mmCIF file of C-alpha atoms in Angstrom:
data_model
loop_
_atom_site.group_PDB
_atom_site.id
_atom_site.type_symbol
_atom_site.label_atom_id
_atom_site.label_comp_id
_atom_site.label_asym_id
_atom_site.label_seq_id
_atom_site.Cartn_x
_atom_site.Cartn_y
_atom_site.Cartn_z
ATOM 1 C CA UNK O 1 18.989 27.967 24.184
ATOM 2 C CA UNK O 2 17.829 25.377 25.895
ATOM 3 C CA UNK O 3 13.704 24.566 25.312
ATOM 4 C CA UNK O 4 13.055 22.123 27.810
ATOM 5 C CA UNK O 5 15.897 20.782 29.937
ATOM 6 C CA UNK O 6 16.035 18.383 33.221
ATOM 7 C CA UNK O 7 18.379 17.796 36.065
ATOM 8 C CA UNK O 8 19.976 15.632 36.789
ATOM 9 C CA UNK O 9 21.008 13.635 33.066
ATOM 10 C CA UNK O 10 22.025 10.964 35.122
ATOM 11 C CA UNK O 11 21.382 9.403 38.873
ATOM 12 C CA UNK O 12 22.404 6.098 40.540
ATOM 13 C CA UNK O 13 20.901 5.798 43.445
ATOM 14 C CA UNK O 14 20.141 2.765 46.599
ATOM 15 C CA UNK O 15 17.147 1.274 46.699
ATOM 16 C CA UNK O 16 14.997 2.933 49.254
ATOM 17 C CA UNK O 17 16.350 6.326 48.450
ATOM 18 C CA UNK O 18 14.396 9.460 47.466
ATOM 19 C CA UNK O 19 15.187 11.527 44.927
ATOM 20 C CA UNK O 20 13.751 14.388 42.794
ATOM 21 C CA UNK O 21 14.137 14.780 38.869
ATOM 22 C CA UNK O 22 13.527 18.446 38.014
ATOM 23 C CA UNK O 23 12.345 19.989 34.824
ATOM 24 C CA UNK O 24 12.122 23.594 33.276
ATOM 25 C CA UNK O 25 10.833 24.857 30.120
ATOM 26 C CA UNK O 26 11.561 28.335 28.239
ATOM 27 C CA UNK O 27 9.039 28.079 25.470
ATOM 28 C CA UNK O 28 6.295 29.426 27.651
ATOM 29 C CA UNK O 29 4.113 26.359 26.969
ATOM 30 C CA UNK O 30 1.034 26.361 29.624
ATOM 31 C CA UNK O 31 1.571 22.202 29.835
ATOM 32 C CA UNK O 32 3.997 19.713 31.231
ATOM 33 C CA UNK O 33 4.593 16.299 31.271
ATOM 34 C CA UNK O 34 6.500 13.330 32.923
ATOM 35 C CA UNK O 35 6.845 10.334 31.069
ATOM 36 C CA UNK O 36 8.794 7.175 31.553
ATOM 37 C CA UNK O 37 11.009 5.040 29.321
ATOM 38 C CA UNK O 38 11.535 1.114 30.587
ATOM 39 C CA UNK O 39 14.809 -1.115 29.691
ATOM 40 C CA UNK O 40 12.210 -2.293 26.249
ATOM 41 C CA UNK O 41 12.308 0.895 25.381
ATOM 42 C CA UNK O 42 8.592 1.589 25.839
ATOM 43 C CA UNK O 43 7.544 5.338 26.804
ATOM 44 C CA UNK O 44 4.657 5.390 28.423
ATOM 45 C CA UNK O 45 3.036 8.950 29.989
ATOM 46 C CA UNK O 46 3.411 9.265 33.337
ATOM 47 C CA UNK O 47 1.298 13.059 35.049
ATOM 48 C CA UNK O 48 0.453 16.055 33.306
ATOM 49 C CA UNK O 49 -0.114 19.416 34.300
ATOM 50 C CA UNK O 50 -1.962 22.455 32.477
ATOM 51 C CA UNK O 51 -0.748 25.859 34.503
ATOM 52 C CA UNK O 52 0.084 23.844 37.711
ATOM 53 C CA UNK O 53 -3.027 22.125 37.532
ATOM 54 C CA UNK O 54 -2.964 18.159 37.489
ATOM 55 C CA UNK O 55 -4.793 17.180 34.266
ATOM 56 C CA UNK O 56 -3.444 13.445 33.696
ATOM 57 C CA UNK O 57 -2.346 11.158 36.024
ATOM 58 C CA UNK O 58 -1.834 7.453 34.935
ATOM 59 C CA UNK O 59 -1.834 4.397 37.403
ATOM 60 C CA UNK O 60 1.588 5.479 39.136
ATOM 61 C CA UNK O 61 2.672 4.252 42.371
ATOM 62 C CA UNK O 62 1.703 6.795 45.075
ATOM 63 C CA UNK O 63 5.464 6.758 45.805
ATOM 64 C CA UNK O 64 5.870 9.471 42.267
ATOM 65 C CA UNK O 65 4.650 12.557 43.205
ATOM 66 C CA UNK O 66 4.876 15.420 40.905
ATOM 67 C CA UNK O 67 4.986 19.318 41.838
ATOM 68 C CA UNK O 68 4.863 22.333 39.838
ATOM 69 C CA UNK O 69 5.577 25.583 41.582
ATOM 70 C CA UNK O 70 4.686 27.355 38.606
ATOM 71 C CA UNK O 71 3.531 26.584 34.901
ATOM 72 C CA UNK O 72 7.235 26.671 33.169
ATOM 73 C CA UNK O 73 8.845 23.572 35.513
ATOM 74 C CA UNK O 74 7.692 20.746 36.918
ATOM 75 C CA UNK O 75 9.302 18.276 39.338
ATOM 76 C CA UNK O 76 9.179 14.700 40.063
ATOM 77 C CA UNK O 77 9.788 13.216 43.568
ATOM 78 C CA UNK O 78 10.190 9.710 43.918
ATOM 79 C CA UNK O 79 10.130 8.153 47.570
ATOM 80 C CA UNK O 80 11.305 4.558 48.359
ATOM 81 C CA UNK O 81 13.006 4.050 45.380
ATOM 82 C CA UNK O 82 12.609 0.021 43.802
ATOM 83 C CA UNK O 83 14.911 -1.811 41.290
ATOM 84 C CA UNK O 84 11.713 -1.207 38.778
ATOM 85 C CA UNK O 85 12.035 2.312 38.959
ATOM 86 C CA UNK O 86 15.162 2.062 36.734
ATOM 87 C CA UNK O 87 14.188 3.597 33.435
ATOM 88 C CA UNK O 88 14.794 7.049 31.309
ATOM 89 C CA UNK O 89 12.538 9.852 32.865
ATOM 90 C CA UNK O 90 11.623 12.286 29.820
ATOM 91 C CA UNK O 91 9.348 15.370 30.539
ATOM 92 C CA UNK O 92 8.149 17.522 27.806
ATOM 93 C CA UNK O 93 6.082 20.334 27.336
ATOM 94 C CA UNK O 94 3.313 21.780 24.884
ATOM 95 C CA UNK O 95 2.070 25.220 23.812
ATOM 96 C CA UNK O 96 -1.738 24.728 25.670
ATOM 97 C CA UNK O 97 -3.676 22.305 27.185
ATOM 98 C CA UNK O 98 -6.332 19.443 25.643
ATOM 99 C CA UNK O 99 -5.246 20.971 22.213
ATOM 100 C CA UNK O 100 -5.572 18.010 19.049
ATOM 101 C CA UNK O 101 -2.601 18.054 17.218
ATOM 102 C CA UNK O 102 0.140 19.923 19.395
ATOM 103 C CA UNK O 103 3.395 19.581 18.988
ATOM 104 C CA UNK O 104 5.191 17.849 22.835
ATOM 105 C CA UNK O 105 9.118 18.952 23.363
ATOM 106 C CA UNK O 106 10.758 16.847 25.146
ATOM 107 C CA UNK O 107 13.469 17.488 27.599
ATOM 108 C CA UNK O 108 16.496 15.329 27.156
ATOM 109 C CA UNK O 109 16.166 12.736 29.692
ATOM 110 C CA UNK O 110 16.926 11.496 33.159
ATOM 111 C CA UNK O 111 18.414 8.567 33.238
ATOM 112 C CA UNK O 112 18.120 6.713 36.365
ATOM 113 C CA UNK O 113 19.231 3.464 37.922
ATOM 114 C CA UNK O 114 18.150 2.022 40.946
ATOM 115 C CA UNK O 115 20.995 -0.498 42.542
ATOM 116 C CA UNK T 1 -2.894 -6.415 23.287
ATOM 117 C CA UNK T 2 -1.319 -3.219 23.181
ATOM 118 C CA UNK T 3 -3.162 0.181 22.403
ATOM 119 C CA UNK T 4 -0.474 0.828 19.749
ATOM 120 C CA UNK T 5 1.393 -1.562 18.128
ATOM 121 C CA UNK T 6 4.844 -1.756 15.717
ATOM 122 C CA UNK T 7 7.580 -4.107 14.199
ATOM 123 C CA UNK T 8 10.522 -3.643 16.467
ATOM 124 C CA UNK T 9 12.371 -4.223 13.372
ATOM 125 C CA UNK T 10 15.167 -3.709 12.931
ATOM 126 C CA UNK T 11 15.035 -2.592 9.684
ATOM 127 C CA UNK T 12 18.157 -3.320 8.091
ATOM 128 C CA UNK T 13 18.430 -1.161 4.264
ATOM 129 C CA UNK T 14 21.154 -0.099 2.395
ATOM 130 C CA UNK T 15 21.088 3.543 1.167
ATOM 131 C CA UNK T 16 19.156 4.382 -1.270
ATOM 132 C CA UNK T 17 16.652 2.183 -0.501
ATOM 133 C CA UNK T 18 12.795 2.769 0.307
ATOM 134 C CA UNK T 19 11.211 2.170 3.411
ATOM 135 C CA UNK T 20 8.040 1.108 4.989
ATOM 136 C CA UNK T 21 6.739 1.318 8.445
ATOM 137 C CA UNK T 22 3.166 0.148 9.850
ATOM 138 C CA UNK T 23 1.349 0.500 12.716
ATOM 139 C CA UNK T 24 -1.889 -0.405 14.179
ATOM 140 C CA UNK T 25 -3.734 1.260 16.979
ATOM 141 C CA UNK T 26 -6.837 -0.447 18.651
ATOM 142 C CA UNK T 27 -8.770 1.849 19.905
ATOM 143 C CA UNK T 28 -11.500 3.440 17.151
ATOM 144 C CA UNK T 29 -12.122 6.427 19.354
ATOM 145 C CA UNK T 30 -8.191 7.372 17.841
ATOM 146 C CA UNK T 31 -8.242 11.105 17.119
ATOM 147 C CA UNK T 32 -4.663 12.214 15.950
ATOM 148 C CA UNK T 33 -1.779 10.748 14.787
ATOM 149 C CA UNK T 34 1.803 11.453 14.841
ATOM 150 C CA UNK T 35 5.332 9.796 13.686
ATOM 151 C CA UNK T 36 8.140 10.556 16.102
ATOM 152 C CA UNK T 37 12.019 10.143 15.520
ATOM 153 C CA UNK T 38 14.280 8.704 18.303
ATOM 154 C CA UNK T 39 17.933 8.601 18.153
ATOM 155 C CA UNK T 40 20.026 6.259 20.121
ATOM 156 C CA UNK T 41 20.304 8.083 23.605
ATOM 157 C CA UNK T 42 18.090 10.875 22.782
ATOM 158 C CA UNK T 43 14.991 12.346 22.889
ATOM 159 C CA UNK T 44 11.847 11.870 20.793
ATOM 160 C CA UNK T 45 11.260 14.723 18.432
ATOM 161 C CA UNK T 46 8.108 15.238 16.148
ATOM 162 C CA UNK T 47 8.717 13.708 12.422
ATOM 163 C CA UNK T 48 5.672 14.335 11.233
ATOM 164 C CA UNK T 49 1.531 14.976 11.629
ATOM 165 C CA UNK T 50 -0.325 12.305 10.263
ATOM 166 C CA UNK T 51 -3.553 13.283 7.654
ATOM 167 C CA UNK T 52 -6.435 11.212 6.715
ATOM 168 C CA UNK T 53 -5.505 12.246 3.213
ATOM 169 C CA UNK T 54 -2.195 11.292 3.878
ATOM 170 C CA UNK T 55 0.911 13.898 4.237
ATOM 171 C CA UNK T 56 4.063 13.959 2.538
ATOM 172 C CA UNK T 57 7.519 15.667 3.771
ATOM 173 C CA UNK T 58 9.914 15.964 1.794
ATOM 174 C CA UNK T 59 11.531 12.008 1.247
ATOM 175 C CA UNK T 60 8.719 10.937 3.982
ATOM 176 C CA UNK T 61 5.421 10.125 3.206
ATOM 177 C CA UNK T 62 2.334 9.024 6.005
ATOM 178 C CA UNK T 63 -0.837 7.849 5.331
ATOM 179 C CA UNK T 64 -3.484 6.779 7.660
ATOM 180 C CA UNK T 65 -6.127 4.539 7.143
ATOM 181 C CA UNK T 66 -9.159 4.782 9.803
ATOM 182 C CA UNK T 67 -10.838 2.118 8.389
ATOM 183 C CA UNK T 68 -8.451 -0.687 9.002
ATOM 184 C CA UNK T 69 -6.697 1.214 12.019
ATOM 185 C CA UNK T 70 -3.078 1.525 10.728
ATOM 186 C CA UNK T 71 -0.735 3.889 10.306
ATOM 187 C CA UNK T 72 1.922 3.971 8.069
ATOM 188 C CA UNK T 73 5.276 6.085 7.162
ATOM 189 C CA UNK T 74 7.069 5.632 3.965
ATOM 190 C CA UNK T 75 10.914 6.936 3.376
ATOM 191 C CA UNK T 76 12.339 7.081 0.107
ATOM 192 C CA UNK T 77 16.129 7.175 -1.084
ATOM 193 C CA UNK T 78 17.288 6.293 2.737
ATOM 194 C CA UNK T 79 20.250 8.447 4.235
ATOM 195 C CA UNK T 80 22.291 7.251 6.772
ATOM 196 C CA UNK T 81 21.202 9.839 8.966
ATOM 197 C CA UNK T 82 17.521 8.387 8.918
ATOM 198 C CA UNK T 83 18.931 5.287 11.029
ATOM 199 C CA UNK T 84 17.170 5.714 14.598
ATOM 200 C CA UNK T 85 13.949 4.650 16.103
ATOM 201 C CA UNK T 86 10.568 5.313 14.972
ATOM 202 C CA UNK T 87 7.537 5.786 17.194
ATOM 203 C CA UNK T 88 4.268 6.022 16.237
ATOM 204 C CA UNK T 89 1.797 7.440 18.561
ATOM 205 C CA UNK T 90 -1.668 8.432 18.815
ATOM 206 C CA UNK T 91 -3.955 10.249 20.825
ATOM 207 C CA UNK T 92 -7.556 9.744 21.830
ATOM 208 C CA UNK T 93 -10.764 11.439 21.975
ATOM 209 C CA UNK T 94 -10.829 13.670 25.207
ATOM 210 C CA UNK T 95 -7.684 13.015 26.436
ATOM 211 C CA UNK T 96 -5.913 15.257 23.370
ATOM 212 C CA UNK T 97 -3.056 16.008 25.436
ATOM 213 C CA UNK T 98 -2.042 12.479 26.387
ATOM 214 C CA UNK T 99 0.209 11.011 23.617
ATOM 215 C CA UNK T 100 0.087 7.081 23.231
ATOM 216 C CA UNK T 101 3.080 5.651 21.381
ATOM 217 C CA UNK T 102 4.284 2.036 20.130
ATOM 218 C CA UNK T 103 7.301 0.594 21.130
ATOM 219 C CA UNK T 104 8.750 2.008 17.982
ATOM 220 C CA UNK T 105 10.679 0.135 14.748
ATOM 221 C CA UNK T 106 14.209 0.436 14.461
ATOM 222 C CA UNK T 107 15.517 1.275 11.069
ATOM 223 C CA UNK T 108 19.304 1.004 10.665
ATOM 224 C CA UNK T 109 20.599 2.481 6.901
ATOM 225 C CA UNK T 110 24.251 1.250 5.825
ATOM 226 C CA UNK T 111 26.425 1.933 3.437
#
């Protein structure tokens, strides 16, 4: 029973590669997230979407671009992958959108490394 | 200077023992507050809500303190089990959704 789970748990890839992390949630939560986790441990939000809508995007590189095809999974795509990119990818979910106070679930990680 | 701010620790206490963590957020316009557990290789999952009049769970206690901008979380008679990382993390007004955490403080509980 799964809540929120991603795919893949792990990826080594080349540098210059493109790759897609995908995520899916079962709790019926209206809001999704994609955040990142560097080598010092630091997680730091990444996009957010409220039923498919984009509601928070930090300063990414235009090379992340994140899709949701509908409001229970959403997908990262990273072109041109760099060294930096290495990091854990976490997405998460919660029940609505600009809520105070909600609960996020996160998925259990990506964990990707960029050679 | 970061938004949100912790000890890395770690935090090296035998069982039994009681525990204190602080934090300090810079940003007044702060509007909720949360602790969040992170085990070695894991996710993070929701410890705890943090109250202005402070919140108490079982063996962990938080208290927040607008005023002075910090954050704290208190565990008493420490089980192994409580060894792991923990994040604090706020959020800010108008951007509810968009969690803000620390780099966390690493507690390690031996025998």
């Amino acid at each position: 029973d799964t809540a929120v789970s991603q795919t893949p748990k792990y990826l080594v890839t080349q540098m210059g590669n493109d790759k897609s992390i995908k995520c899916e949630q079962n709790l019926g939560h209206d809001t999704m997230y994609w955040y990142k986790q560097d080598s010092k441990k630091f997680l730091k939000i990444m996009f957010s979407y409220n039923n498919k809508e984009l509601i928070i995007n930090e300063t990414v590189p235009n090379r992340f671009s994140p899709k949701s095809p509908d409001k229970a999974h959403l997908n990262l795509h990273i072109n041109s992958l760099e060294l930096g990119d290495s990091a854990v990818y976490f997405c998460a979910s919660s029940q609505g959108g600009p809520i105070l106070q909600e609960t996020q679930y996160f998925g259990p990680g990506t964990r990707l490394l960029v050679l | 200077r970061k938004e949100v701010e912790q000890d890395p620790g770690p935090f090296n206490v035998p069982e039994g023992a009681t525990v204190a963590f602080n934090c300090t957020y810079s940003n007044s316009a702060s509007q909720s507050f949360f602790w969040y557990r992170q085990d070695c290789r894991k996710e993070p999952k929701l410890l705890m809500s943090v109250y202005s009049s402070g919140n108490e769970d079982g063996r962990f206690t938080a208290q927040l303190n607008r005023a002075s901008q910090y954050i704290s979380l208190l565990i008493r008679d420490s089980k192994l089990s409580d060894s792991a990382t923990y994040l604090c993390v706020v959020t800010y007004t108008g951007t509810a959704s968009k969690l803000t955490f620390g780099t966390g403080t690493r507690l390690q509980v031996t025998l």
